[in-house]
Amino acid sequence: CLHYSSAAPEFRERTLIAVKPDGVQRRLVGEIIGRFERRGFKLVGIKILQASEGILANHYHDLQRKPFYPALIRYMASGPVVAMVWEGHNVVKSSRLMVGETDSSQAKPGTVRGDFSIHISRNIIHASDSVEVAEKEIGLWFHGAELIDWETKDHTDLYNV
Ligand code: GDP
Ligand code: MG
């Protein structure tokens, strides 16, 4: 039964992806959405917003003692961010591979950072780094009602179940 299999937890992992202000300014939103769509992941939430200091302080709480933290917060508040929630099998791990290394100069060609950015301080995209962190970040950036459960009609083509 298609409905039953696509609702199984292994296909319902979610991650937070955010196009950072430099990615929005550089008109890379469509390119980035296209990569996640073509891979087969399901878009369940999306919005453009000016991130508040509060949301950014929470989002980057673990980095607050780093020397680059003030510049990171200024960067992330410098313009709108496009926040998205993508769903699918192993989406947290797969999307980190699609995004590439934090330092854009080390990111491999074929990754978002490796194809479109040069420097660690302007690396155009965020992706959650674990399932637990993803759940926390999704709760920070989205209200529950902004996330849409929907059935993809190509589930069997993607997963063979
Ligand atoms: P990510 O998970 O790959 O985004 O990397 P981290 O969680 O380690 O860091 C969060 C963000 O902080 C990165 O994406 C960069 O925007 C920024 N950042 C991390 N390390 C550095 C650094 O050494 N210098 C600067 N300028 N920014 C950094
Ligand atoms: Mg991180």
mmCIF file of C-alpha atoms and ligand atoms in Angstrom:
data_model
loop_
_atom_site.group_PDB
_atom_site.id
_atom_site.type_symbol
_atom_site.label_atom_id
_atom_site.label_comp_id
_atom_site.label_asym_id
_atom_site.label_seq_id
_atom_site.Cartn_x
_atom_site.Cartn_y
_atom_site.Cartn_z
ATOM 1 C CA CYS A 1 0.000 0.000 0.000
ATOM 2 C CA LEU A 2 1.635 3.234 -1.218
ATOM 3 C CA HIS A 3 0.295 5.423 1.567
ATOM 4 C CA TYR A 4 1.531 3.050 4.267
ATOM 5 C CA SER A 5 5.067 2.641 2.890
ATOM 6 C CA SER A 6 5.699 6.345 2.193
ATOM 7 C CA ALA A 7 4.620 7.153 5.747
ATOM 8 C CA ALA A 8 7.247 4.816 7.245
ATOM 9 C CA PRO A 9 9.769 6.586 9.499
ATOM 10 C CA GLU A 10 12.781 5.723 7.312
ATOM 11 C CA PHE A 11 11.342 7.951 4.569
ATOM 12 C CA ARG A 12 10.316 10.748 6.919
ATOM 13 C CA GLU A 13 13.675 12.087 8.108
ATOM 14 C CA ARG A 14 13.782 15.876 7.846
ATOM 15 C CA THR A 15 16.513 18.510 7.718
ATOM 16 C CA LEU A 16 16.760 22.278 7.781
ATOM 17 C CA ILE A 17 18.373 23.821 4.720
ATOM 18 C CA ALA A 18 18.846 27.589 4.593
ATOM 19 C CA VAL A 19 20.106 29.694 1.709
ATOM 20 C CA LYS A 20 22.168 32.339 3.499
ATOM 21 C CA PRO A 21 22.013 36.059 2.583
ATOM 22 C CA ASP A 22 24.872 35.791 0.065
ATOM 23 C CA GLY A 23 23.123 32.901 -1.688
ATOM 24 C CA VAL A 24 19.887 34.891 -1.906
ATOM 25 C CA GLN A 25 21.720 38.004 -3.199
ATOM 26 C CA ARG A 26 23.512 35.898 -5.792
ATOM 27 C CA ARG A 27 20.183 34.481 -7.110
ATOM 28 C CA LEU A 28 21.121 30.916 -6.148
ATOM 29 C CA VAL A 29 17.806 30.009 -4.478
ATOM 30 C CA GLY A 30 16.363 28.298 -7.563
ATOM 31 C CA GLU A 31 19.596 26.438 -8.293
ATOM 32 C CA ILE A 32 19.710 25.083 -4.727
ATOM 33 C CA ILE A 33 16.026 24.117 -4.634
ATOM 34 C CA GLY A 34 16.502 22.405 -8.014
ATOM 35 C CA ARG A 35 19.300 20.215 -6.687
ATOM 36 C CA PHE A 36 17.216 18.948 -3.774
ATOM 37 C CA GLU A 37 14.172 18.441 -6.015
ATOM 38 C CA ARG A 38 16.096 16.536 -8.663
ATOM 39 C CA ARG A 39 17.729 14.328 -6.032
ATOM 40 C CA GLY A 40 14.223 13.232 -5.059
ATOM 41 C CA PHE A 41 13.760 14.871 -1.680
ATOM 42 C CA LYS A 42 10.385 16.264 -0.695
ATOM 43 C CA LEU A 43 9.944 19.950 0.146
ATOM 44 C CA VAL A 44 7.724 20.240 3.225
ATOM 45 C CA GLY A 45 8.409 23.847 4.300
ATOM 46 C CA ILE A 46 9.809 27.019 2.744
ATOM 47 C CA LYS A 47 9.892 30.743 3.507
ATOM 48 C CA ILE A 48 11.966 33.861 3.038
ATOM 49 C CA LEU A 49 12.642 35.873 6.158
ATOM 50 C CA GLN A 50 14.905 38.412 7.753
ATOM 51 C CA ALA A 51 16.373 36.342 10.598
ATOM 52 C CA SER A 52 16.168 37.996 14.021
ATOM 53 C CA GLU A 53 19.136 38.262 16.384
ATOM 54 C CA GLY A 54 17.262 35.877 18.685
ATOM 55 C CA ILE A 55 16.824 33.129 16.136
ATOM 56 C CA LEU A 56 20.453 33.479 14.991
ATOM 57 C CA ALA A 57 21.813 33.425 18.544
ATOM 58 C CA ASN A 58 19.871 30.220 19.165
ATOM 59 C CA HIS A 59 20.795 28.684 15.818
ATOM 60 C CA TYR A 60 24.528 29.311 16.313
ATOM 61 C CA HIS A 61 24.544 28.903 20.114
ATOM 62 C CA ASP A 62 27.366 26.321 19.992
ATOM 63 C CA LEU A 63 29.645 28.783 18.163
ATOM 64 C CA GLN A 64 29.160 31.790 20.431
ATOM 65 C CA ARG A 65 32.718 31.669 21.825
ATOM 66 C CA LYS A 66 34.378 31.421 18.416
ATOM 67 C CA PRO A 67 36.298 34.494 17.224
ATOM 68 C CA PHE A 68 34.247 34.647 14.018
ATOM 69 C CA TYR A 69 30.884 34.558 15.855
ATOM 70 C CA PRO A 70 30.088 38.328 15.736
ATOM 71 C CA ALA A 71 30.895 38.450 12.017
ATOM 72 C CA LEU A 72 28.820 35.289 11.463
ATOM 73 C CA ILE A 73 25.769 36.871 13.106
ATOM 74 C CA ARG A 74 26.242 40.105 11.094
ATOM 75 C CA TYR A 75 26.529 38.034 7.908
ATOM 76 C CA MET A 76 23.394 36.010 8.634
ATOM 77 C CA ALA A 77 21.449 39.189 9.497
ATOM 78 C CA SER A 78 22.730 41.128 6.472
ATOM 79 C CA GLY A 79 19.746 40.231 4.288
ATOM 80 C CA PRO A 80 16.968 37.716 3.856
ATOM 81 C CA VAL A 81 17.465 33.987 4.303
ATOM 82 C CA VAL A 82 15.419 31.300 2.536
ATOM 83 C CA ALA A 83 14.695 28.560 5.073
ATOM 84 C CA MET A 84 13.470 25.177 3.922
ATOM 85 C CA VAL A 85 12.642 21.772 5.352
ATOM 86 C CA TRP A 86 13.419 18.806 3.108
ATOM 87 C CA GLU A 87 12.303 15.242 3.808
ATOM 88 C CA GLY A 88 13.441 11.804 2.705
ATOM 89 C CA HIS A 89 15.599 8.765 3.397
ATOM 90 C CA ASN A 90 18.886 9.799 5.100
ATOM 91 C CA VAL A 91 18.269 13.414 4.115
ATOM 92 C CA VAL A 92 20.516 14.836 6.874
ATOM 93 C CA LYS A 93 23.591 12.886 5.733
ATOM 94 C CA SER A 94 22.829 13.197 2.030
ATOM 95 C CA SER A 95 22.282 16.941 2.197
ATOM 96 C CA ARG A 96 25.567 17.501 4.052
ATOM 97 C CA LEU A 97 27.279 15.687 1.177
ATOM 98 C CA MET A 98 25.402 17.817 -1.370
ATOM 99 C CA VAL A 99 26.379 21.022 0.491
ATOM 100 C CA GLY A 100 30.093 20.198 0.855
ATOM 101 C CA GLU A 101 32.772 21.205 3.340
ATOM 102 C CA THR A 102 32.227 24.222 5.606
ATOM 103 C CA ASP A 103 35.340 25.865 4.126
ATOM 104 C CA SER A 104 34.313 26.562 0.541
ATOM 105 C CA SER A 105 37.942 26.359 -0.589
ATOM 106 C CA GLN A 106 37.925 22.695 0.506
ATOM 107 C CA ALA A 107 34.450 21.873 -0.848
ATOM 108 C CA LYS A 108 34.471 19.441 -3.752
ATOM 109 C CA PRO A 109 33.203 20.382 -7.208
ATOM 110 C CA GLY A 110 29.663 19.091 -7.562
ATOM 111 C CA THR A 111 28.700 20.325 -4.101
ATOM 112 C CA VAL A 112 26.730 23.533 -3.597
ATOM 113 C CA ARG A 113 29.619 25.232 -1.825
ATOM 114 C CA GLY A 114 32.221 23.749 -4.199
ATOM 115 C CA ASP A 115 30.340 24.979 -7.256
ATOM 116 C CA PHE A 116 29.246 28.440 -6.105
ATOM 117 C CA SER A 117 31.488 29.756 -3.332
ATOM 118 C CA ILE A 118 35.138 30.465 -2.563
ATOM 119 C CA HIS A 119 35.542 31.400 1.117
ATOM 120 C CA ILE A 120 34.449 29.966 4.503
ATOM 121 C CA SER A 121 32.927 33.292 5.569
ATOM 122 C CA ARG A 122 30.520 33.365 2.579
ATOM 123 C CA ASN A 123 29.533 29.742 2.069
ATOM 124 C CA ILE A 124 25.938 30.419 0.888
ATOM 125 C CA ILE A 125 24.049 27.544 2.523
ATOM 126 C CA HIS A 126 23.277 25.901 5.852
ATOM 127 C CA ALA A 127 22.394 22.231 6.405
ATOM 128 C CA SER A 128 21.685 20.557 9.755
ATOM 129 C CA ASP A 129 24.511 18.239 10.800
ATOM 130 C CA SER A 130 22.580 15.492 12.661
ATOM 131 C CA VAL A 131 19.010 14.246 12.985
ATOM 132 C CA GLU A 132 18.790 15.591 16.542
ATOM 133 C CA VAL A 133 20.103 19.007 15.546
ATOM 134 C CA ALA A 134 17.742 19.021 12.553
ATOM 135 C CA GLU A 135 14.729 18.527 14.821
ATOM 136 C CA LYS A 136 15.862 21.392 17.032
ATOM 137 C CA GLU A 137 16.594 23.709 14.090
ATOM 138 C CA ILE A 138 13.301 22.943 12.330
ATOM 139 C CA GLY A 139 11.479 23.822 15.565
ATOM 140 C CA LEU A 140 13.430 27.068 15.790
ATOM 141 C CA TRP A 141 12.816 28.263 12.209
ATOM 142 C CA PHE A 142 9.307 26.890 11.558
ATOM 143 C CA HIS A 143 5.927 26.656 13.255
ATOM 144 C CA GLY A 144 4.359 23.205 12.997
ATOM 145 C CA ALA A 145 1.540 24.514 10.797
ATOM 146 C CA GLU A 146 4.103 25.736 8.228
ATOM 147 C CA LEU A 147 5.234 22.158 7.527
ATOM 148 C CA ILE A 148 3.091 20.327 5.001
ATOM 149 C CA ASP A 149 2.641 16.551 4.965
ATOM 150 C CA TRP A 150 1.973 15.438 1.431
ATOM 151 C CA GLU A 151 2.189 12.195 -0.500
ATOM 152 C CA THR A 152 4.645 12.040 -3.376
ATOM 153 C CA LYS A 153 3.264 10.019 -6.286
ATOM 154 C CA ASP A 154 6.755 8.906 -7.312
ATOM 155 C CA HIS A 155 7.525 7.178 -3.999
ATOM 156 C CA THR A 156 7.935 3.745 -5.608
ATOM 157 C CA ASP A 157 10.216 5.143 -8.319
ATOM 158 C CA LEU A 158 12.439 6.673 -5.646
ATOM 159 C CA TYR A 159 12.508 3.860 -3.104
ATOM 160 C CA ASN A 160 11.336 0.641 -4.784
ATOM 161 C CA VAL A 161 8.668 0.102 -2.111
HETATM 162 P P1 GDP B 1 28.540 24.191 8.766
HETATM 163 O O1 GDP B 1 27.719 23.239 9.598
HETATM 164 O O2 GDP B 1 29.257 23.499 7.640
HETATM 165 O O3 GDP B 1 27.770 25.390 8.282
HETATM 166 O O4 GDP B 1 29.741 24.741 9.708
HETATM 167 P P2 GDP B 1 29.757 25.116 11.269
HETATM 168 O O5 GDP B 1 28.511 24.638 11.948
HETATM 169 O O6 GDP B 1 31.059 24.647 11.808
HETATM 170 O O7 GDP B 1 29.800 26.701 11.240
HETATM 171 C C1 GDP B 1 28.635 27.421 10.974
HETATM 172 C C2 GDP B 1 28.971 28.556 10.044
HETATM 173 O O8 GDP B 1 29.881 29.453 10.681
HETATM 174 C C3 GDP B 1 29.681 28.166 8.754
HETATM 175 O O9 GDP B 1 28.813 27.684 7.747
HETATM 176 C C4 GDP B 1 30.329 29.470 8.363
HETATM 177 O O10 GDP B 1 29.337 30.358 7.810
HETATM 178 C C5 GDP B 1 30.745 30.013 9.719
HETATM 179 N N1 GDP B 1 32.108 29.621 10.038
HETATM 180 C C6 GDP B 1 32.535 28.436 10.538
HETATM 181 N N2 GDP B 1 33.856 28.420 10.716
HETATM 182 C C7 GDP B 1 34.289 29.651 10.337
HETATM 183 C C8 GDP B 1 35.579 30.279 10.303
HETATM 184 O O11 GDP B 1 36.594 29.694 10.677
HETATM 185 N N3 GDP B 1 35.612 31.561 9.848
HETATM 186 C C9 GDP B 1 34.505 32.226 9.437
HETATM 187 N N4 GDP B 1 34.630 33.501 9.006
HETATM 188 N N5 GDP B 1 33.272 31.683 9.464
HETATM 189 C C10 GDP B 1 33.174 30.410 9.908
HETATM 190 MG MG MG B 2 26.895 23.416 11.483
#
